[in-house]
PDB file of C-alpha atoms in Angstrom:
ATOM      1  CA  UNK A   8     -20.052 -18.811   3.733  1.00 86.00           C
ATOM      2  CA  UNK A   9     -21.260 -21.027   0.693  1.00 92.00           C
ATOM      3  CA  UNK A  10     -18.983 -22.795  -1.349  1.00 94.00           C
ATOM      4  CA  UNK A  11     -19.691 -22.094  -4.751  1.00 95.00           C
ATOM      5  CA  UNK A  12     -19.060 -23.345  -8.664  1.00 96.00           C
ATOM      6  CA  UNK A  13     -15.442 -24.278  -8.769  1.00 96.00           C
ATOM      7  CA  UNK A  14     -14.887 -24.367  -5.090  1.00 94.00           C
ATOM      8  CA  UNK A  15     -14.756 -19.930  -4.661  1.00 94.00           C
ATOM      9  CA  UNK A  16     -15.852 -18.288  -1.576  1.00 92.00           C
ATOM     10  CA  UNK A  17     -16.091 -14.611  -1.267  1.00 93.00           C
ATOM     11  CA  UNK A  18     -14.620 -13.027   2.068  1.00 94.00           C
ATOM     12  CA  UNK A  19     -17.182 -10.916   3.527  1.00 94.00           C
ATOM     13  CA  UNK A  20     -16.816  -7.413   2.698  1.00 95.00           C
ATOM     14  CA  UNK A  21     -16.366  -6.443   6.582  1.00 96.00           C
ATOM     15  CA  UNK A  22     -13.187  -8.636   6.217  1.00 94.00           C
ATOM     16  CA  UNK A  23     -11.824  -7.057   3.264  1.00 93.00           C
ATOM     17  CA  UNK A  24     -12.080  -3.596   4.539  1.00 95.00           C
ATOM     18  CA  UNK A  25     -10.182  -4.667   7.709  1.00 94.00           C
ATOM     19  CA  UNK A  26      -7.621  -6.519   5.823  1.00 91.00           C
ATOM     20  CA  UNK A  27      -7.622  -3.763   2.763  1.00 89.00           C
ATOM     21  CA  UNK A  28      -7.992  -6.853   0.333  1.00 92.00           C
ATOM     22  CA  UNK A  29      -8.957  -6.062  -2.976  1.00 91.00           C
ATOM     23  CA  UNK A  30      -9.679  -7.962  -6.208  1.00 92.00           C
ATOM     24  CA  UNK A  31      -6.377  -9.576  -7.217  1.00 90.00           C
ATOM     25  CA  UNK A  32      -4.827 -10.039  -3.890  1.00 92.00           C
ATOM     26  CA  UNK A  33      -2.927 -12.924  -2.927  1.00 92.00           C
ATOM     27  CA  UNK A  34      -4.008 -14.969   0.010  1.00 94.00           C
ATOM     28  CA  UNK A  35      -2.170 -18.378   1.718  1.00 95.00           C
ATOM     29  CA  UNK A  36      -4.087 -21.016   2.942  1.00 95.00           C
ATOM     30  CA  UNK A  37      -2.717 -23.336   5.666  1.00 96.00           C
ATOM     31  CA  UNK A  38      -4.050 -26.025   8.152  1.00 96.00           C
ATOM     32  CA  UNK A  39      -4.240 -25.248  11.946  1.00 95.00           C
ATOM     33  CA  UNK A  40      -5.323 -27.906  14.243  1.00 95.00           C
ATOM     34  CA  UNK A  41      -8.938 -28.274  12.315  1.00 94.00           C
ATOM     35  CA  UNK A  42      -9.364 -24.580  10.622  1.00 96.00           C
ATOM     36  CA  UNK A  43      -8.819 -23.628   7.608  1.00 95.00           C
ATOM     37  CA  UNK A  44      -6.725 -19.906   7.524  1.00 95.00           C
ATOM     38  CA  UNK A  45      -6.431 -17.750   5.100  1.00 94.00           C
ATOM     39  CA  UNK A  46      -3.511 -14.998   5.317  1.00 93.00           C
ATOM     40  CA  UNK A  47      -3.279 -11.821   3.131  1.00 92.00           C
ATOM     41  CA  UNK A  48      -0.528 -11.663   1.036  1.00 91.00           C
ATOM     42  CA  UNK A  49       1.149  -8.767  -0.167  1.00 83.00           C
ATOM     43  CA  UNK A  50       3.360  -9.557  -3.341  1.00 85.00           C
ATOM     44  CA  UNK A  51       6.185  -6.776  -3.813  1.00 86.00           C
ATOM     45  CA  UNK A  52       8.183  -6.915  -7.012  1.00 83.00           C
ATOM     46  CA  UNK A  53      11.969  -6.754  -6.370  1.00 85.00           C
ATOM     47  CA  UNK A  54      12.675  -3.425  -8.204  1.00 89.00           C
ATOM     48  CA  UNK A  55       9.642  -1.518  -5.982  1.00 90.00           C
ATOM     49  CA  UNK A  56      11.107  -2.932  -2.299  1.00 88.00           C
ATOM     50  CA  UNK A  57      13.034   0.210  -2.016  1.00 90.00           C
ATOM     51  CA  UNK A  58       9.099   2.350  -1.757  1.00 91.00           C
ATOM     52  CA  UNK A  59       8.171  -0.325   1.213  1.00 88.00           C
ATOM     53  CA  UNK A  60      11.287   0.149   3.544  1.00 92.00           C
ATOM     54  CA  UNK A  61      10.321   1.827   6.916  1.00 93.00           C
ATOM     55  CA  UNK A  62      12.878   4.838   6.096  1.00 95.00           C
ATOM     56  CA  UNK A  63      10.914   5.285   2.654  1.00 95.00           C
ATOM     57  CA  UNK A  64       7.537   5.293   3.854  1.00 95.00           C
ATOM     58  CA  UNK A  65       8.655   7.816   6.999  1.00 96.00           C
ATOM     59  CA  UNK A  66       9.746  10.405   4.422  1.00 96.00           C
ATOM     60  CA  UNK A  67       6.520   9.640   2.036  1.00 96.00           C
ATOM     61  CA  UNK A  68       4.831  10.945   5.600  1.00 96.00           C
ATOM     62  CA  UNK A  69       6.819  13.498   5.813  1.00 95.00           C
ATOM     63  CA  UNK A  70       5.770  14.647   2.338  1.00 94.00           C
ATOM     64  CA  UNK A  71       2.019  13.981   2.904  1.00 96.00           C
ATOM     65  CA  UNK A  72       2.103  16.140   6.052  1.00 95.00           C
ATOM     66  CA  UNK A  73       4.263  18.958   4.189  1.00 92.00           C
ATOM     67  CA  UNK A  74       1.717  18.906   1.264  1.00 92.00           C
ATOM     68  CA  UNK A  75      -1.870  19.066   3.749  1.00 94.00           C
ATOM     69  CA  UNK A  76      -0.495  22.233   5.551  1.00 93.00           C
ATOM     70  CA  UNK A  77      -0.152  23.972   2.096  1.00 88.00           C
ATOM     71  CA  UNK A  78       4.278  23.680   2.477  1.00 87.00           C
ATOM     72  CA  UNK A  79       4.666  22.775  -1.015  1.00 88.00           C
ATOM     73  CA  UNK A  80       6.306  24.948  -4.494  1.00 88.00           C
ATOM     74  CA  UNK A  81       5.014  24.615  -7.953  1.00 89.00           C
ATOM     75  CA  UNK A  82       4.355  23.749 -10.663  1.00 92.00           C
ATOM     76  CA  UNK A  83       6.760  25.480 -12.418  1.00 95.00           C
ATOM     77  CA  UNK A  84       6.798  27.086 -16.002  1.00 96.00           C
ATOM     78  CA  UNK A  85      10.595  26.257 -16.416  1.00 97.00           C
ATOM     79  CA  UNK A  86      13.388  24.551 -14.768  1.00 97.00           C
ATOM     80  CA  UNK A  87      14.665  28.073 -13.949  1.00 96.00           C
ATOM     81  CA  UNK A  88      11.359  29.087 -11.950  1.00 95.00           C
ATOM     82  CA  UNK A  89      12.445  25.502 -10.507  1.00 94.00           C
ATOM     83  CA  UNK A  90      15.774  26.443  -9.393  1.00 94.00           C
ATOM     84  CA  UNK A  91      14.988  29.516  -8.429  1.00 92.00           C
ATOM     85  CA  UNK A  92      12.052  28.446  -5.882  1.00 91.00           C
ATOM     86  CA  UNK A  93      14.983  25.674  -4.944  1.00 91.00           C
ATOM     87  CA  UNK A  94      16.898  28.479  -3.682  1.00 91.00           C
ATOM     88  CA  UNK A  95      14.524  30.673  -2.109  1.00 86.00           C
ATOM     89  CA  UNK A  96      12.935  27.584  -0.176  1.00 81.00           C
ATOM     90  CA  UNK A  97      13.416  27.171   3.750  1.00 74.00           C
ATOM     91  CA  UNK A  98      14.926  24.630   5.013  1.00 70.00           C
TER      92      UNK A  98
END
């Protein structure tokens, strides 16, 4: 890696695939022993922790899974198509 113009470096791309970094990621920087290491880091607002709980992202798996086999209802024309389907739907 070159350092370039105003001290940048890009992180080669075999990197960012394996660390999913994209532009406008966050990364730390610290000091160990004589290395330089960079860290991804994932910035979460406080309103959207909820989405990145392990109970949330089990159920968004849940839903993926339900929607690739097909198990899914809609759209609807009206709420009472919606209600209806609600009742009518296994559980």
């Amino acid at each position: 890696m070159k350092i370039r113009k105003n001290f940048q470096l890009t992180i080669p791309q075999g990197l960012r695939k394996k660390f999913r970094l994209v532009e406008g990621d966050y990364v730390e920087m610290d000091i160990r022993d004589e290395c330089i290491v960079l860290r991804p880091v994932k910035v979460i607002q406080p309103d959207q922790e909820y989405f990145y709980s392990r109970e949330w992202q089990e159920k968004e798996a849940e839903v993926d899974e339900d929607v690739r086999k097909g198990d899914i209802a809609g759209p609807f024309e009206n709420a009472a198509e919606a209600i209806e389907a609600l009742k009518t739907a296994k559980i």
